[in-house]
XYZ file of C-alpha atoms in Angstrom:
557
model
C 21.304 -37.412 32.745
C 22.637 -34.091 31.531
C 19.551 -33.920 28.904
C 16.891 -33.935 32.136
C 19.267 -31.919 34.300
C 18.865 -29.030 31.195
C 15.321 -29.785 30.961
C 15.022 -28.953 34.624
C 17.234 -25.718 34.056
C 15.177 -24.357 31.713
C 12.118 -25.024 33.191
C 13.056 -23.174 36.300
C 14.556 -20.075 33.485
C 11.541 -20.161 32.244
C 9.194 -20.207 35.427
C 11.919 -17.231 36.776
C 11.344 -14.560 33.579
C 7.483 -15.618 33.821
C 7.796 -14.177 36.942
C 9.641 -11.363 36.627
C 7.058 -10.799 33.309
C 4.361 -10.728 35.502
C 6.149 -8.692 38.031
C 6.183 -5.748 35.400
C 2.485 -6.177 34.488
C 1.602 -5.724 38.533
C 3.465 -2.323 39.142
C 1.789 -1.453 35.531
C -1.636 -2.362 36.566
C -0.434 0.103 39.902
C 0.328 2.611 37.559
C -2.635 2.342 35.740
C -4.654 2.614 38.670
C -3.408 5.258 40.068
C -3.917 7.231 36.172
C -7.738 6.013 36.341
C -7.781 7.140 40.230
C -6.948 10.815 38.861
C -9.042 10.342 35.650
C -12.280 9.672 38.241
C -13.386 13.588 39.065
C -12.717 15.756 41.492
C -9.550 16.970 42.861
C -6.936 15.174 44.063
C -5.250 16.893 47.131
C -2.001 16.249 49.013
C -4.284 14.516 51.619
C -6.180 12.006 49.424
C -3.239 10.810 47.691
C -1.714 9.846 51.014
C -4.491 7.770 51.618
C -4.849 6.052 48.290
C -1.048 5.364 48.347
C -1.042 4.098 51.822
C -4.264 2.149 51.425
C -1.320 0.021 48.764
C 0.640 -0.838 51.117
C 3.647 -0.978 48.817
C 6.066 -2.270 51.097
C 4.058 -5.577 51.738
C 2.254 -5.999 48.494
C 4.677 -4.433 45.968
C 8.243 -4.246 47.802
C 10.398 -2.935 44.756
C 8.173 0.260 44.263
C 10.031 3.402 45.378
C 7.585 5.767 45.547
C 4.033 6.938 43.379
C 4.279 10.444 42.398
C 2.171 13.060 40.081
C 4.550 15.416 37.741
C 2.240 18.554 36.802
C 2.810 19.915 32.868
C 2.946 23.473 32.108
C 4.481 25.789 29.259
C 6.580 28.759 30.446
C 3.672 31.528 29.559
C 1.378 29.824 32.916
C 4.509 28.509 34.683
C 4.160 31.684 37.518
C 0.343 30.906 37.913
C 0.985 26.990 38.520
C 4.277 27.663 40.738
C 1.923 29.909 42.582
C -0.600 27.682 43.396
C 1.979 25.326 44.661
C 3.308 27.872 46.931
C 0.003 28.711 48.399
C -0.813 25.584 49.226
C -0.903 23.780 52.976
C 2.521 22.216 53.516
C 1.128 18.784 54.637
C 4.605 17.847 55.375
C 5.773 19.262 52.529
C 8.342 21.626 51.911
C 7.948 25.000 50.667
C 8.101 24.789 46.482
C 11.133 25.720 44.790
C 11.011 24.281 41.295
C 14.971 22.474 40.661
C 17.005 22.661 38.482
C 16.329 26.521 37.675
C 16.249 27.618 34.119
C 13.686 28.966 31.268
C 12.563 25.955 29.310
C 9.534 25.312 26.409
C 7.520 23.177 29.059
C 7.802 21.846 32.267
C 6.738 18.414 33.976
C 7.078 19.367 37.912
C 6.817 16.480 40.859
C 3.704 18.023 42.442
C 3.080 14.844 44.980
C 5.325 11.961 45.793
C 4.486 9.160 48.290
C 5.662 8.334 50.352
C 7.028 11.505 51.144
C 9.460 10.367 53.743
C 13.004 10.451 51.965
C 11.918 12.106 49.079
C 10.659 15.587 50.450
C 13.729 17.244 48.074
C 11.843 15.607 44.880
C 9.137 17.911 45.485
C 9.486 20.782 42.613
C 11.702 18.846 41.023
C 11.109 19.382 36.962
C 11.962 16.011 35.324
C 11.618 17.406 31.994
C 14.670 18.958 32.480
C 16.723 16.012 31.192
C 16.404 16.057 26.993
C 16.233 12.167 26.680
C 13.174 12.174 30.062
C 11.264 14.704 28.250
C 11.263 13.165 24.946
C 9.746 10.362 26.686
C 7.091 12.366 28.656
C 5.963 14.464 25.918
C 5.578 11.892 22.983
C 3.970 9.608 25.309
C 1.332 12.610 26.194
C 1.074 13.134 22.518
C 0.301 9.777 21.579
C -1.522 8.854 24.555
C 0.414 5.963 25.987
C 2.891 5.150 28.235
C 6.063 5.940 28.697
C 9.485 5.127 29.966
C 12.876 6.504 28.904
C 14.721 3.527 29.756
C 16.986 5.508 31.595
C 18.262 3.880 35.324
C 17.539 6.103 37.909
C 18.872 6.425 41.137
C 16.805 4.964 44.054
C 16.658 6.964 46.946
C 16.198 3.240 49.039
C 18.887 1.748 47.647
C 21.665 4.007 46.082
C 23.555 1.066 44.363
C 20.344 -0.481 42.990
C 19.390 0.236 39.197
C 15.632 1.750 39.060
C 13.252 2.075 36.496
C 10.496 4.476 36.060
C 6.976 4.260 34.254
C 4.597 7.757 33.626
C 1.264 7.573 32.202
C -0.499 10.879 30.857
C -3.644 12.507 32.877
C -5.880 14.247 30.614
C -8.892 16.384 31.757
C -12.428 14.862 32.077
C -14.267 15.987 29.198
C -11.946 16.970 26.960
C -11.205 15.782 23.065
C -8.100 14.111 22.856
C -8.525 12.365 19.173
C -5.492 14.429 17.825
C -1.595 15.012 18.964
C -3.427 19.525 19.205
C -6.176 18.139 21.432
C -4.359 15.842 23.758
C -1.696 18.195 24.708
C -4.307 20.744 25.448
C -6.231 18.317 27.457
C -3.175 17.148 29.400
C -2.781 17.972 33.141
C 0.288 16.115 33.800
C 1.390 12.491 33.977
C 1.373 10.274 37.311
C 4.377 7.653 37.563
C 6.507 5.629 39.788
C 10.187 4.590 40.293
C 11.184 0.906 41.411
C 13.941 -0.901 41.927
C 14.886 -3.629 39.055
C 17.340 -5.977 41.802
C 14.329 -5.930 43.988
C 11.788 -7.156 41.565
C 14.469 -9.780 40.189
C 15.511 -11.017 43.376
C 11.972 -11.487 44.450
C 11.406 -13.523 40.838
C 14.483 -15.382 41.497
C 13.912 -16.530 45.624
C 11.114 -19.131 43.966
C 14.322 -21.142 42.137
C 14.635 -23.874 44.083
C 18.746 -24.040 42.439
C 19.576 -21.066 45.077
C 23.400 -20.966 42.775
C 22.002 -19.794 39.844
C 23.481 -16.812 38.733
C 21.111 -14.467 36.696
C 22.209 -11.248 34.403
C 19.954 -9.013 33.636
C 21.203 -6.517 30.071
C 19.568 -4.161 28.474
C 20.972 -4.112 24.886
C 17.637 -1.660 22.999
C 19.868 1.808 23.245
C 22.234 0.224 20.978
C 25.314 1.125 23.977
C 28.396 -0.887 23.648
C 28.221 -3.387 26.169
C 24.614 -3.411 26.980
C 23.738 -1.653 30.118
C 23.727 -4.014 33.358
C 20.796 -3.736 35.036
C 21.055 -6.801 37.941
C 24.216 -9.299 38.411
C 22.686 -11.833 41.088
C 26.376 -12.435 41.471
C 28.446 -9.317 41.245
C 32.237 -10.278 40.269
C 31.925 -13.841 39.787
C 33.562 -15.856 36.720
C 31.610 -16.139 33.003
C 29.914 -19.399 32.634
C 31.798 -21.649 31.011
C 30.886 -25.784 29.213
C 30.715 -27.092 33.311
C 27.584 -24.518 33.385
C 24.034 -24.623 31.940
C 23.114 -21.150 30.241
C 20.141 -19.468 28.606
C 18.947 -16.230 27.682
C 15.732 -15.184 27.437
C 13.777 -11.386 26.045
C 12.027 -9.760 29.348
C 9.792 -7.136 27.901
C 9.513 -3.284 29.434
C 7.348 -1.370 27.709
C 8.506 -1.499 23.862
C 12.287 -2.319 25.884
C 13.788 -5.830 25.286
C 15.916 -6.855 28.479
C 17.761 -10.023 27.969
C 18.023 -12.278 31.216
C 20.958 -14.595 30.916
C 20.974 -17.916 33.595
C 23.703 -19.945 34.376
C 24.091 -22.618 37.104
C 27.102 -25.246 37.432
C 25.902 -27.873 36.064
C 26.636 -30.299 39.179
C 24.210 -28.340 40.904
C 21.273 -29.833 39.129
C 22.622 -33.423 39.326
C 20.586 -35.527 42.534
C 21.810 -38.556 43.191
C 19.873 -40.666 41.002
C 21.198 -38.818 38.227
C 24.605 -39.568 39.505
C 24.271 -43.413 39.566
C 21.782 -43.162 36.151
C 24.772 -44.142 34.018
C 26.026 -46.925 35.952
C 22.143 -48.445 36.073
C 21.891 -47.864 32.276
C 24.988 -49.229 31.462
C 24.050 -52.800 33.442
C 20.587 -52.546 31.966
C 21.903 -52.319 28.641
C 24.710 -54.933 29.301
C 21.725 -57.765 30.362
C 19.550 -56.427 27.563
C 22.212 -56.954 25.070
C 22.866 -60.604 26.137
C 19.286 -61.665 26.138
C 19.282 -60.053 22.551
C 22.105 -61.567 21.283
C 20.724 -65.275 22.623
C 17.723 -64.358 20.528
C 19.565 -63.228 17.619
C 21.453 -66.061 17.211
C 18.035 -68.751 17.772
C 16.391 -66.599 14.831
C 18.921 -65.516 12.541
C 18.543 -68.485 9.989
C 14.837 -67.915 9.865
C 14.816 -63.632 9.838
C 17.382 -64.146 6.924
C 14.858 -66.463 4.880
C 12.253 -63.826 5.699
C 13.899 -60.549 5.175
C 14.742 -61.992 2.130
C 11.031 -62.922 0.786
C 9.886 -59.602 2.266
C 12.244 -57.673 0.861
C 11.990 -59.990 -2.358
C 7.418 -59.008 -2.059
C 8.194 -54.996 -1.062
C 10.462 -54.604 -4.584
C 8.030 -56.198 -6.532
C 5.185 -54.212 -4.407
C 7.328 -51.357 -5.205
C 8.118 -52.052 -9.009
C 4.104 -52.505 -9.807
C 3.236 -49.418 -7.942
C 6.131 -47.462 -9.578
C 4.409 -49.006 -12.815
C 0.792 -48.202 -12.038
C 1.855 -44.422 -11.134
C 3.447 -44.451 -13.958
C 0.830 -45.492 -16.425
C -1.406 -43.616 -14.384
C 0.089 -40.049 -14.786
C 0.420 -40.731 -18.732
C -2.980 -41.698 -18.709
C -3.545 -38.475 -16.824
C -1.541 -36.216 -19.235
C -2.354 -38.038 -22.274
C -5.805 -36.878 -21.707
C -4.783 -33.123 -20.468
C -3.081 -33.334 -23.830
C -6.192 -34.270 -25.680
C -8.391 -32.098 -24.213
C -6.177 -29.156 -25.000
C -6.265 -30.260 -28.673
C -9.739 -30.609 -28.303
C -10.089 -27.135 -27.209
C -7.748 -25.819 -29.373
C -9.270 -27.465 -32.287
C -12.855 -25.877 -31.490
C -10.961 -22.604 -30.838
C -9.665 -22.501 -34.534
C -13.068 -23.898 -36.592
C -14.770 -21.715 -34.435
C -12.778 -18.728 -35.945
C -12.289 -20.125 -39.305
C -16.210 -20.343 -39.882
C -16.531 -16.808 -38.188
C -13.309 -15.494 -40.263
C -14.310 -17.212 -43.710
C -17.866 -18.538 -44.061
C -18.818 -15.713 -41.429
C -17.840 -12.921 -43.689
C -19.130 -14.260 -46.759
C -22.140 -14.994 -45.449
C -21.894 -10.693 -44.118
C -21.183 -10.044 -47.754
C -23.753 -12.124 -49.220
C -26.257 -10.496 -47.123
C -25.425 -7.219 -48.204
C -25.624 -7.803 -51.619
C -29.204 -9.273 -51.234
C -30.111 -6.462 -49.131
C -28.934 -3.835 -51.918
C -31.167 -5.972 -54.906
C -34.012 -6.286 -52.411
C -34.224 -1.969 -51.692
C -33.483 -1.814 -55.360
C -36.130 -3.784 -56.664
C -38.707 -2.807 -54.283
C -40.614 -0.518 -56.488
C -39.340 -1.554 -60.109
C -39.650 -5.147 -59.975
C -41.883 -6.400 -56.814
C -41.774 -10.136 -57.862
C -38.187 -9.782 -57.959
C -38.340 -7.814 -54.307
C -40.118 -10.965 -53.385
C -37.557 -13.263 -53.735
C -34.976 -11.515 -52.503
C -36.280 -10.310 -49.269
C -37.028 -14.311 -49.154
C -32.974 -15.113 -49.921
C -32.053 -12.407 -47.532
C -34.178 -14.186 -44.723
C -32.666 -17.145 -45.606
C -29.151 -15.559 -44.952
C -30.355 -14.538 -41.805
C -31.224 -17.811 -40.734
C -27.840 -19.357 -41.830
C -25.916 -16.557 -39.812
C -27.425 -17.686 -36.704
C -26.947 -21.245 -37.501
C -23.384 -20.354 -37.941
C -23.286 -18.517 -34.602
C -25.012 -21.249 -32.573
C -22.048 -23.687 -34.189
C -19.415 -21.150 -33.246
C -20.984 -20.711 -29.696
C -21.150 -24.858 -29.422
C -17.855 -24.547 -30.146
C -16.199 -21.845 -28.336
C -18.688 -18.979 -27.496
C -16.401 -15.770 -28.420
C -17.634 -14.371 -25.037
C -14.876 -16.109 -23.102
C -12.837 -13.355 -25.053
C -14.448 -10.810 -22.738
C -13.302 -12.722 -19.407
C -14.430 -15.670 -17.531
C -17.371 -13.545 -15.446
C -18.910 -12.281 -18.491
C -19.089 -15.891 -20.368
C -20.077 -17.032 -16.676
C -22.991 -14.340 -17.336
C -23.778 -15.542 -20.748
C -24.069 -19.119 -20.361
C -26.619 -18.605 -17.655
C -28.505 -16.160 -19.695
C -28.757 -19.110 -22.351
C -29.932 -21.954 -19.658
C -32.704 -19.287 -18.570
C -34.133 -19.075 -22.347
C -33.295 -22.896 -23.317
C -34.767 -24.358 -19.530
C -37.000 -21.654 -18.363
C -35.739 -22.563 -14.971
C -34.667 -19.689 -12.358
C -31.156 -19.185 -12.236
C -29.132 -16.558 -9.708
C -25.454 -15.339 -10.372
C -23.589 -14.092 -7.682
C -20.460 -12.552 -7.976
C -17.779 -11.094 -6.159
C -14.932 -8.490 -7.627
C -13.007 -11.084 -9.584
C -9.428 -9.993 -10.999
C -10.089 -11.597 -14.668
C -6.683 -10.298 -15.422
C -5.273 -13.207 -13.099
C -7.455 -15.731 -14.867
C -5.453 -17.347 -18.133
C -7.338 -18.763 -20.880
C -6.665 -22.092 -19.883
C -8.637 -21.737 -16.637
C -11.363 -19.978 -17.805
C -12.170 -22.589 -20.586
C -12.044 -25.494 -17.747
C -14.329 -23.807 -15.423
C -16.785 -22.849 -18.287
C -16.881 -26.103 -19.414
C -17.617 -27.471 -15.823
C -20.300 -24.704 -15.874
C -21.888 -26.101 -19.213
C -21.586 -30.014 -17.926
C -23.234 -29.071 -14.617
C -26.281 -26.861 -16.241
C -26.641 -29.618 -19.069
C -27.633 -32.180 -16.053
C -29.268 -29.886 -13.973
C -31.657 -29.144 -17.130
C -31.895 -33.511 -18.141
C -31.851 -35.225 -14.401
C -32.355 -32.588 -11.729
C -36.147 -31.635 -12.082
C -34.847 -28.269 -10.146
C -36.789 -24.992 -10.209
C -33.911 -22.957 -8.673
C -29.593 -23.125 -9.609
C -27.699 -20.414 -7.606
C -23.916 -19.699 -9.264
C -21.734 -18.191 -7.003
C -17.860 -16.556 -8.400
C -15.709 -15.328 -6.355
C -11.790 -14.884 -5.885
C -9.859 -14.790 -2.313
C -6.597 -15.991 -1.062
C -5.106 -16.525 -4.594
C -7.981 -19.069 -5.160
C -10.497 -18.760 -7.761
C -14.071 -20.471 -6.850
C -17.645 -21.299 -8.348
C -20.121 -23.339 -6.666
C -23.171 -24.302 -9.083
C -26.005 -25.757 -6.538
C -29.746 -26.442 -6.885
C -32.883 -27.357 -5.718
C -33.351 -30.848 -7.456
C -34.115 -34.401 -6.937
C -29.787 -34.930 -5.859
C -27.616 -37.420 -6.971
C -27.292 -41.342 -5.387
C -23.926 -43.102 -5.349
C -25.287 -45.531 -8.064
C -25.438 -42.749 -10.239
C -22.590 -40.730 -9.962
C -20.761 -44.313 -10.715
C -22.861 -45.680 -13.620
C -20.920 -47.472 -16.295
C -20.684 -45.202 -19.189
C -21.053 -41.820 -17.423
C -18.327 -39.255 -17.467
C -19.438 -35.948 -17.131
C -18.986 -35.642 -12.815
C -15.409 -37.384 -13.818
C -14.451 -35.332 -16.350
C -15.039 -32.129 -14.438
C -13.505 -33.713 -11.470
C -10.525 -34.276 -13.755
C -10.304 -31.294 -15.358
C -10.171 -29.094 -12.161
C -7.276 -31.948 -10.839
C -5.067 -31.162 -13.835
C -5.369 -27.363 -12.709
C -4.248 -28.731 -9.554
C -7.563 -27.282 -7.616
C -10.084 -29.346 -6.045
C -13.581 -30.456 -6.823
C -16.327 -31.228 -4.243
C -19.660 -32.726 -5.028
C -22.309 -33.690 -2.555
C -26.061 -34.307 -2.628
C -27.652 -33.931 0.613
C -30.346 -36.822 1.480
C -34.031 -34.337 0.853
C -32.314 -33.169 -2.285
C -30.319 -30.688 -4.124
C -26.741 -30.882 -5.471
C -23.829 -28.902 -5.345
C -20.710 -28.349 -6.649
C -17.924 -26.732 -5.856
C -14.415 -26.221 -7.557
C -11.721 -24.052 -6.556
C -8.095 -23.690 -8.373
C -5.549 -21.677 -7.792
C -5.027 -18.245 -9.276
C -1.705 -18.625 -11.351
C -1.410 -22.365 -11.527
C 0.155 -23.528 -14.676
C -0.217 -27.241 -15.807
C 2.505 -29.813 -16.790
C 3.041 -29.219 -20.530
C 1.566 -31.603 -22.306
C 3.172 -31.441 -25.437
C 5.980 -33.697 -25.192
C 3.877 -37.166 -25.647
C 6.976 -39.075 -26.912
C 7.598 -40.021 -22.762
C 4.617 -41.787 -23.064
C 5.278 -43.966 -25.315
């Protein structure tokens, strides 16, 4: 009962600062009408303003609107030219200008035009700038270009105990830069604004609750003041809610402003009747309920014992032999992560034994037969012979001995993953003579361990090896690229695809091993073959990601 009553409660809180939300954007749109109706062209006189204003109709359409008026700006060097303007002007009910409160300031921001004028004729003149904290707000919203509001409550002419609000949005002059702060305040004519009344546009929010008791606060805690300002007490005087109430609080926003809108209600003013009796209905529901259960209960207890007990007897053996196959499964898994790091590892130090050892003596040997051969050129050509024939012979064995250290681990993964990327293409080209396109983005090889780069050049190599044996494909594309901390290469081409048959034949592992190896990096590997050909693959891994050590294999066991 109490849980639905809240739901209702906060329903209705949340309907009332929708309202009051959309309240704010209304006399805003007003505002920013009125700005665009000066921003049109031509002149706006005392005359025309009437008639836009009236043609509002604020007191039917938007009741908590004080008044519309247009604040000229002006430094003190022009201020006699503007006040003389003023002054020379046709009253059209207004009074003769005196600018208030007197006094030599920077710049000024004088009400020019007010409607209604009724009640208001001494605003006329008056300089608003005049208060530090109001012209703050004028003059950095004309320099930036927005609008503004000090957040200051104003008095309301209406409605002297009311709190008002007031909103001012700069006029610029048609045709004029205003890209910088220089160019905007030369460009600036003034500001138009408007004053309304926050207990009128909250009570008008709050007449839709249909809980007319609800009492409604409305603080506003963004100056920092100790207590918050009050801005509207629906209920002036009465007693904090206390734990027989339903409360909330919810942000109303005011231009960069957070208002907080607190609502309480007793809480027996959301109970209806139904709610009231709701207990006593539940409790006899549950009473019959319970008997009918208990009559059950006791017909199948003998049997639901015998059957929790199997089932529970099946789920821990269930349990045991998946425990078991997980198990055996993730040693399986790191068993081989553990012997395909040997593996690499292995190839990584032949590789640079034969290039440290049988490398260099092969460097030295060739030297020496060089040196005989340019010595014996002239002296002893038979001699010259046969050692220009050993010394092509050494040549032959050094790129044997390359080719075996690039089968094993080209030293071009050294460089970074892109440039073996780069290289292993190059060599399909030569070794295929099929077309093959590398596309790149700005990869951070930096982020890229060794570890990574192996696996993806590897899945490289397995891919182009059956692209060049199965695929009959004239064109592979190879796309690398890092974003969002994830590393990617997709290898597709043109060929004859891959059928489910295949990819599962007994004694095929290449399409599982890359699969595999990209899993252990804890990325993901896509392949798909669409139905008139061509096959792609895709792998992406995580930038960072370190495997599970592997070393410790005695868990295994």
């Amino acid at each position: 009962m109490e849980s639905a009553a809240r739901e209702r409660f906060d329903n209705q809180a949340h309907n009332t600062q929708f309202n009051i939300n959309t309240s704010i954007k209304a006399y805003t749109d007003v505002l920013r009408a009125a700005a665009s109706y000066f921003q049109a062209g031509g002149e706006v006189t005392r005359e025309s303003f009437h008639r836009y204003v009236g043609g509002l109709d604020l007191a039917q359409n938007y009741p908590a609107i004080d008044n519309i008026n247009f604040a000229e700006y002006y430094t003190d060097a022009v201020r006699p030219a503007a006040e003389g303007r003023q002054r020379q002007i046709a009253d059209q009910g207004y009074p003769a200008f005196v600018r208030h409160p007197a006094g030599v300031r920077r710049e000024y921001a004088v009400l020019t035009l007010i409607e209604p004028l009724a009640g208001f004729s001494d605003r006329y003149g008056l300089d608003i700038a005049a208060r530090p904290g109001v012209a703050e707000a004028l003059f950095r919203a004309r320099d930036q270009g927005t609008m503004s509001s000090s957040g200051q409550p104003i008095p309301l002419r209406s409605a002297p105990s009311h709190v008002g609000m007031a909103m001012r949005i700069p006029i610029y002059r048609n045709g004029m830069p205003t890209s910088t702060v220089a160019e905007r305040r030369a460009a600036c004519i003034g500001s138009v604004g408007l004053g309304f009344s926050v207990p009128r546009l909250v009570g008008a929010a709050l007449a839709e609750m249909p809980v007319h008791a609800v009492r409604v606060t409305l603080h506003d805690s963004s100056t920092g003041a100790q207590p918050p300002i009050l801005l509207f007490d629906s209920q002036p005087g009465a007693p904090h809610a206390g734990s027989e109430h339903f409360t909330s609080e919810l942000p109303v926003q005011f231009h960069g402003r957070t208002w907080h809108a607190q609502f309480s209600v007793p809480k027996q003013e959301l109970y209806s009747r139904f709610d009231q009796f709701l207990p006593l209905l539940a409790g006899s529901m549950g009473f019959g309920a319970s008997v009918l259960i208990y009559a059950l209960f006791v017909t199948l207890a003998s049997s639901r014992r015998r059957a929790v007990k199997m089932a529970r007897a099946m789920t821990r053996e269930l349990r045991d032999s998946q425990a078991r196959l997980q198990l055996s499964h993730h040693r399986l898994r790191r068993l081989a992560a553990h012997a395909d790091h040997i593996k690499e590892e292995e190839r990584k130090r032949i590789a640079r034994e034969i290039h440290d050892d049988l490398g260099q003596n092969l460097l030295a040997l060739r030297i020496e037969a060089d040196i005989l051969a340019t010595r014996t050129e002239k002296s002893h050509p038979r001699l010259h012979a046969r050692a220009r024939a050993t010394l092509h012979q050494i040549d032959n064995t050094i790129r044997s001995v390359r080719h075996i250290i690039n089968d094993l681990r080209p030293n071009v993964l050294d460089l970074g993953l892109s440039a073996a990327v780069e290289w292993q293409i190059a060599q399909f080209r030569q070794r295929s003579g099929i077309k093959c396109e590398f596309i790149e983005d700005a990869i951070a090889d930096n982020g890229v361990d060794d570890h990574c780069a192996t696996a993806f050049f590897r899945v490289l190599q397995e891919s182009l090896s059956n692209i060049h044996q199965h695929a009959c494909a004239t064109l592979v594309r190879v796309e690398l690229h890092q974003s969002h901390g994830m590393l990617r290469m997709t290898i597709s081409d043109n060929g004859i695809g891959i059928n489910t048959a295949s990819r599962h034949k007994a004694g095929s592992f290449g399409l599982v091993g890359i699969e595999e190896r990209i899993s252990l990096l804890g990325g993901n590997c896509s392949i798909s073959s669409l139905s008139h050909g061509g096959t792609t693959v895709s792998i992406a891994v995580p930038v960072g990601f370190r495997a599970a050590p592997a070393e410790d294999m005695r868990l295994s066991a």
